[in-house]
């Protein structure tokens, strides 16, 4: 008798034997009669995700921060260059962090710290903030990076016949006997 006559193989061809039959199962099916869906998720193929079994296949739903067919590739959140003003991006699973250069702050180093807030310019100098730096514009009579130095108007020896006294943006000559004028140069 033909043991395959009753079509016992649900998902695959039947081979008749002597008093028996053999089923050759299609991909994704198992069991003596090829009637059991093979669980492709049994081997846990989704490294960082949830496996959904299909017929002859599976599908992974990845956890946040992971991608790839088997959820085994970390998404590089630094690929979009999220750190500003020279910040260095460090990729993490499902996120990133920025190492900000000196004088910047914020999650993405997006905020330049106002270097003028501490009042670095002395003697009435005006401070102009820049990225990671500042510039002092000194009032007349002062100089150097922070306007900390009074310009010595006596350095050029303006008093021809007298003693020079330095002031702020000015000088005064004390003339020797017999000499007059702003610079003691009239005799």
PDB file of C-alpha atoms in Angstrom:
ATOM      1  CA  UNK A   1       0.000   0.000   0.000  1.00  0.00           C
ATOM      2  CA  UNK A   2       1.031   3.612  -0.596  1.00  0.00           C
ATOM      3  CA  UNK A   3       1.642   5.100   2.832  1.00  0.00           C
ATOM      4  CA  UNK A   4       1.745   8.597   1.239  1.00  0.00           C
ATOM      5  CA  UNK A   5      -1.803   8.292  -0.213  1.00  0.00           C
ATOM      6  CA  UNK A   6      -3.334  10.101   2.772  1.00  0.00           C
ATOM      7  CA  UNK A   7      -0.935  13.086   2.257  1.00  0.00           C
ATOM      8  CA  UNK A   8       0.488  12.927   5.780  1.00  0.00           C
ATOM      9  CA  UNK A   9       3.240  15.487   5.047  1.00  0.00           C
ATOM     10  CA  UNK A  10       1.626  18.903   5.647  1.00  0.00           C
ATOM     11  CA  UNK A  11       4.569  21.058   4.433  1.00  0.00           C
ATOM     12  CA  UNK A  12       6.767  18.917   2.244  1.00  0.00           C
ATOM     13  CA  UNK A  13       6.809  15.961  -0.176  1.00  0.00           C
ATOM     14  CA  UNK A  14       6.213  12.403   0.991  1.00  0.00           C
ATOM     15  CA  UNK A  15       8.458   9.448   0.143  1.00  0.00           C
ATOM     16  CA  UNK A  16       6.775   6.033   0.411  1.00  0.00           C
ATOM     17  CA  UNK A  17       8.668   3.318   2.218  1.00  0.00           C
ATOM     18  CA  UNK A  18       7.957  -0.281   3.200  1.00  0.00           C
ATOM     19  CA  UNK A  19       5.174   0.060   5.755  1.00  0.00           C
ATOM     20  CA  UNK A  20       6.157   3.662   6.410  1.00  0.00           C
ATOM     21  CA  UNK A  21       6.745   7.060   4.827  1.00  0.00           C
ATOM     22  CA  UNK A  22       9.305   9.854   5.149  1.00  0.00           C
ATOM     23  CA  UNK A  23       8.517  13.561   4.945  1.00  0.00           C
ATOM     24  CA  UNK A  24      11.082  16.021   3.558  1.00  0.00           C
ATOM     25  CA  UNK A  25      10.093  19.258   5.307  1.00  0.00           C
ATOM     26  CA  UNK A  26      10.094  22.653   3.619  1.00  0.00           C
ATOM     27  CA  UNK A  27      12.274  25.354   5.133  1.00  0.00           C
ATOM     28  CA  UNK A  28      10.864  26.484   8.479  1.00  0.00           C
ATOM     29  CA  UNK A  29       8.908  23.292   9.227  1.00  0.00           C
ATOM     30  CA  UNK A  30       9.792  20.258  11.328  1.00  0.00           C
ATOM     31  CA  UNK A  31       8.200  17.166  12.876  1.00  0.00           C
ATOM     32  CA  UNK A  32       7.412  13.719  11.455  1.00  0.00           C
ATOM     33  CA  UNK A  33       4.617  15.181   9.301  1.00  0.00           C
ATOM     34  CA  UNK A  34       6.237  18.634   8.733  1.00  0.00           C
ATOM     35  CA  UNK A  35       3.379  20.181  10.689  1.00  0.00           C
ATOM     36  CA  UNK A  36       5.352  22.027  13.364  1.00  0.00           C
ATOM     37  CA  UNK A  37       6.667  25.518  12.736  1.00  0.00           C
ATOM     38  CA  UNK A  38      10.414  25.548  13.473  1.00  0.00           C
ATOM     39  CA  UNK A  39      11.186  28.183  16.120  1.00  0.00           C
ATOM     40  CA  UNK A  40      13.953  30.273  14.552  1.00  0.00           C
ATOM     41  CA  UNK A  41      14.001  32.354  17.750  1.00  0.00           C
ATOM     42  CA  UNK A  42      15.056  29.362  19.885  1.00  0.00           C
ATOM     43  CA  UNK A  43      18.739  30.155  19.300  1.00  0.00           C
ATOM     44  CA  UNK A  44      18.217  33.752  20.560  1.00  0.00           C
ATOM     45  CA  UNK A  45      19.543  35.419  17.397  1.00  0.00           C
ATOM     46  CA  UNK A  46      18.568  38.954  18.486  1.00  0.00           C
ATOM     47  CA  UNK A  47      21.542  40.077  20.590  1.00  0.00           C
ATOM     48  CA  UNK A  48      19.919  43.310  21.839  1.00  0.00           C
ATOM     49  CA  UNK A  49      16.288  42.944  20.835  1.00  0.00           C
ATOM     50  CA  UNK A  50      13.098  40.896  20.828  1.00  0.00           C
ATOM     51  CA  UNK A  51      12.690  38.020  18.362  1.00  0.00           C
ATOM     52  CA  UNK A  52       9.448  37.362  16.486  1.00  0.00           C
ATOM     53  CA  UNK A  53       9.270  33.914  14.899  1.00  0.00           C
ATOM     54  CA  UNK A  54       8.066  33.524  11.325  1.00  0.00           C
ATOM     55  CA  UNK A  55       7.870  30.571   8.949  1.00  0.00           C
ATOM     56  CA  UNK A  56      11.458  29.882   7.954  1.00  0.00           C
ATOM     57  CA  UNK A  57      12.539  33.256   9.257  1.00  0.00           C
ATOM     58  CA  UNK A  58      12.562  35.596  12.234  1.00  0.00           C
ATOM     59  CA  UNK A  59      12.449  39.337  12.798  1.00  0.00           C
ATOM     60  CA  UNK A  60      14.283  41.323  15.469  1.00  0.00           C
ATOM     61  CA  UNK A  61      12.858  44.453  17.106  1.00  0.00           C
ATOM     62  CA  UNK A  62      15.964  46.228  18.392  1.00  0.00           C
ATOM     63  CA  UNK A  63      16.355  47.949  21.755  1.00  0.00           C
ATOM     64  CA  UNK A  64      17.143  51.671  21.672  1.00  0.00           C
ATOM     65  CA  UNK A  65      20.695  52.304  20.544  1.00  0.00           C
ATOM     66  CA  UNK A  66      21.037  49.083  18.515  1.00  0.00           C
ATOM     67  CA  UNK A  67      20.552  48.245  14.825  1.00  0.00           C
ATOM     68  CA  UNK A  68      21.266  45.472  12.315  1.00  0.00           C
ATOM     69  CA  UNK A  69      19.408  42.277  11.386  1.00  0.00           C
ATOM     70  CA  UNK A  70      20.377  40.696  14.718  1.00  0.00           C
ATOM     71  CA  UNK A  71      20.459  43.962  16.747  1.00  0.00           C
ATOM     72  CA  UNK A  72      24.198  43.514  17.248  1.00  0.00           C
ATOM     73  CA  UNK A  73      25.451  46.860  15.911  1.00  0.00           C
ATOM     74  CA  UNK A  74      25.669  49.856  18.241  1.00  0.00           C
ATOM     75  CA  UNK A  75      24.184  52.965  16.619  1.00  0.00           C
ATOM     76  CA  UNK A  76      26.876  55.660  16.447  1.00  0.00           C
ATOM     77  CA  UNK A  77      25.098  58.680  17.900  1.00  0.00           C
ATOM     78  CA  UNK A  78      28.278  60.703  17.245  1.00  0.00           C
ATOM     79  CA  UNK A  79      27.926  60.267  13.460  1.00  0.00           C
ATOM     80  CA  UNK A  80      25.806  63.425  13.239  1.00  0.00           C
ATOM     81  CA  UNK A  81      28.548  65.478  15.002  1.00  0.00           C
ATOM     82  CA  UNK A  82      26.277  66.756  17.796  1.00  0.00           C
ATOM     83  CA  UNK A  83      29.023  68.485  19.809  1.00  0.00           C
ATOM     84  CA  UNK A  84      29.584  72.173  18.981  1.00  0.00           C
ATOM     85  CA  UNK A  85      32.408  74.666  19.490  1.00  0.00           C
ATOM     86  CA  UNK A  86      35.161  72.039  19.291  1.00  0.00           C
ATOM     87  CA  UNK A  87      33.580  69.515  21.671  1.00  0.00           C
ATOM     88  CA  UNK A  88      34.604  65.846  21.460  1.00  0.00           C
ATOM     89  CA  UNK A  89      31.800  63.281  21.122  1.00  0.00           C
ATOM     90  CA  UNK A  90      31.866  60.007  23.096  1.00  0.00           C
ATOM     91  CA  UNK A  91      29.461  57.337  21.778  1.00  0.00           C
ATOM     92  CA  UNK A  92      27.516  55.287  24.333  1.00  0.00           C
ATOM     93  CA  UNK A  93      24.809  52.647  23.956  1.00  0.00           C
ATOM     94  CA  UNK A  94      21.622  54.609  23.199  1.00  0.00           C
ATOM     95  CA  UNK A  95      23.281  57.981  23.622  1.00  0.00           C
ATOM     96  CA  UNK A  96      26.399  60.115  23.612  1.00  0.00           C
ATOM     97  CA  UNK A  97      28.173  62.692  25.728  1.00  0.00           C
ATOM     98  CA  UNK A  98      30.282  65.682  24.792  1.00  0.00           C
ATOM     99  CA  UNK A  99      33.618  66.579  26.341  1.00  0.00           C
ATOM    100  CA  UNK A 100      33.540  70.356  26.077  1.00  0.00           C
ATOM    101  CA  UNK A 101      36.600  72.547  25.601  1.00  0.00           C
ATOM    102  CA  UNK A 102      37.478  75.058  28.287  1.00  0.00           C
ATOM    103  CA  UNK A 103      35.018  77.944  28.466  1.00  0.00           C
ATOM    104  CA  UNK A 104      32.073  76.111  26.832  1.00  0.00           C
ATOM    105  CA  UNK A 105      29.188  74.310  28.480  1.00  0.00           C
ATOM    106  CA  UNK A 106      25.881  72.571  27.753  1.00  0.00           C
ATOM    107  CA  UNK A 107      24.937  69.023  26.671  1.00  0.00           C
ATOM    108  CA  UNK A 108      26.344  69.744  23.200  1.00  0.00           C
ATOM    109  CA  UNK A 109      28.961  72.375  24.215  1.00  0.00           C
ATOM    110  CA  UNK A 110      26.581  74.871  22.612  1.00  0.00           C
ATOM    111  CA  UNK A 111      27.030  77.641  25.168  1.00  0.00           C
ATOM    112  CA  UNK A 112      30.101  79.833  25.167  1.00  0.00           C
ATOM    113  CA  UNK A 113      30.908  80.916  28.705  1.00  0.00           C
ATOM    114  CA  UNK A 114      30.980  84.716  28.940  1.00  0.00           C
ATOM    115  CA  UNK A 115      34.605  85.378  29.811  1.00  0.00           C
ATOM    116  CA  UNK A 116      33.680  89.034  30.387  1.00  0.00           C
ATOM    117  CA  UNK A 117      31.359  88.119  33.283  1.00  0.00           C
ATOM    118  CA  UNK A 118      34.272  88.145  35.741  1.00  0.00           C
ATOM    119  CA  UNK A 119      35.186  91.721  34.767  1.00  0.00           C
ATOM    120  CA  UNK A 120      38.761  91.052  33.591  1.00  0.00           C
ATOM    121  CA  UNK A 121      39.303  94.502  32.058  1.00  0.00           C
ATOM    122  CA  UNK A 122      40.636  97.020  34.570  1.00  0.00           C
ATOM    123  CA  UNK A 123      40.581 100.813  34.773  1.00  0.00           C
ATOM    124  CA  UNK A 124      37.321 101.189  32.847  1.00  0.00           C
ATOM    125  CA  UNK A 125      38.343  99.004  29.909  1.00  0.00           C
ATOM    126  CA  UNK A 126      35.562  97.554  27.723  1.00  0.00           C
ATOM    127  CA  UNK A 127      35.367  93.762  27.448  1.00  0.00           C
ATOM    128  CA  UNK A 128      34.360  91.990  24.213  1.00  0.00           C
ATOM    129  CA  UNK A 129      33.492  88.291  24.589  1.00  0.00           C
ATOM    130  CA  UNK A 130      34.533  85.801  21.914  1.00  0.00           C
ATOM    131  CA  UNK A 131      34.473  81.994  21.715  1.00  0.00           C
ATOM    132  CA  UNK A 132      36.946  80.753  24.359  1.00  0.00           C
ATOM    133  CA  UNK A 133      38.485  84.216  24.723  1.00  0.00           C
ATOM    134  CA  UNK A 134      37.873  87.921  25.244  1.00  0.00           C
ATOM    135  CA  UNK A 135      39.479  91.216  24.283  1.00  0.00           C
ATOM    136  CA  UNK A 136      39.870  94.355  26.384  1.00  0.00           C
ATOM    137  CA  UNK A 137      39.629  97.755  24.722  1.00  0.00           C
ATOM    138  CA  UNK A 138      41.545 100.091  26.996  1.00  0.00           C
ATOM    139  CA  UNK A 139      40.612 103.696  27.730  1.00  0.00           C
ATOM    140  CA  UNK A 140      43.107 106.414  26.803  1.00  0.00           C
ATOM    141  CA  UNK A 141      46.087 106.262  29.134  1.00  0.00           C
ATOM    142  CA  UNK A 142      46.031 102.495  29.839  1.00  0.00           C
ATOM    143  CA  UNK A 143      47.510  99.469  28.077  1.00  0.00           C
ATOM    144  CA  UNK A 144      48.247  95.702  28.203  1.00  0.00           C
ATOM    145  CA  UNK A 145      45.883  92.701  28.041  1.00  0.00           C
ATOM    146  CA  UNK A 146      43.687  93.773  30.954  1.00  0.00           C
ATOM    147  CA  UNK A 147      44.284  97.556  30.770  1.00  0.00           C
ATOM    148  CA  UNK A 148      46.215  97.121  34.005  1.00  0.00           C
ATOM    149  CA  UNK A 149      49.150  99.365  33.119  1.00  0.00           C
ATOM    150  CA  UNK A 150      49.106 103.154  33.118  1.00  0.00           C
ATOM    151  CA  UNK A 151      50.931 104.415  30.037  1.00  0.00           C
ATOM    152  CA  UNK A 152      53.950 106.406  31.248  1.00  0.00           C
ATOM    153  CA  UNK A 153      53.621 109.670  29.338  1.00  0.00           C
ATOM    154  CA  UNK A 154      56.952 110.730  30.899  1.00  0.00           C
ATOM    155  CA  UNK A 155      58.811 107.846  29.196  1.00  0.00           C
ATOM    156  CA  UNK A 156      59.527 110.016  26.145  1.00  0.00           C
ATOM    157  CA  UNK A 157      61.098 112.727  28.392  1.00  0.00           C
ATOM    158  CA  UNK A 158      58.772 115.524  27.238  1.00  0.00           C
ATOM    159  CA  UNK A 159      60.029 118.049  29.824  1.00  0.00           C
ATOM    160  CA  UNK A 160      63.117 119.549  28.156  1.00  0.00           C
ATOM    161  CA  UNK A 161      64.288 121.502  31.216  1.00  0.00           C
ATOM    162  CA  UNK A 162      62.233 120.157  34.075  1.00  0.00           C
ATOM    163  CA  UNK A 163      60.905 117.186  36.000  1.00  0.00           C
ATOM    164  CA  UNK A 164      58.017 115.138  34.571  1.00  0.00           C
ATOM    165  CA  UNK A 165      55.159 113.847  36.736  1.00  0.00           C
ATOM    166  CA  UNK A 166      53.054 111.122  35.086  1.00  0.00           C
ATOM    167  CA  UNK A 167      49.257 111.290  35.226  1.00  0.00           C
ATOM    168  CA  UNK A 168      46.468 109.241  33.632  1.00  0.00           C
ATOM    169  CA  UNK A 169      46.639 110.090  29.915  1.00  0.00           C
ATOM    170  CA  UNK A 170      48.624 113.205  30.828  1.00  0.00           C
ATOM    171  CA  UNK A 171      51.814 114.532  32.369  1.00  0.00           C
ATOM    172  CA  UNK A 172      52.918 117.692  34.174  1.00  0.00           C
ATOM    173  CA  UNK A 173      56.286 119.412  33.916  1.00  0.00           C
ATOM    174  CA  UNK A 174      57.885 121.217  36.876  1.00  0.00           C
ATOM    175  CA  UNK A 175      60.273 123.605  35.152  1.00  0.00           C
ATOM    176  CA  UNK A 176      63.782 124.508  36.289  1.00  0.00           C
ATOM    177  CA  UNK A 177      64.463 128.172  37.136  1.00  0.00           C
ATOM    178  CA  UNK A 178      64.406 130.288  34.021  1.00  0.00           C
ATOM    179  CA  UNK A 179      62.338 127.877  31.919  1.00  0.00           C
ATOM    180  CA  UNK A 180      58.607 127.999  31.145  1.00  0.00           C
ATOM    181  CA  UNK A 181      56.038 126.456  28.822  1.00  0.00           C
ATOM    182  CA  UNK A 182      54.121 123.214  28.797  1.00  0.00           C
ATOM    183  CA  UNK A 183      57.337 121.250  28.195  1.00  0.00           C
ATOM    184  CA  UNK A 184      59.768 123.679  29.920  1.00  0.00           C
ATOM    185  CA  UNK A 185      61.244 124.494  26.517  1.00  0.00           C
ATOM    186  CA  UNK A 186      60.850 128.290  26.544  1.00  0.00           C
ATOM    187  CA  UNK A 187      63.664 130.188  28.146  1.00  0.00           C
TER     188      UNK A 187
END
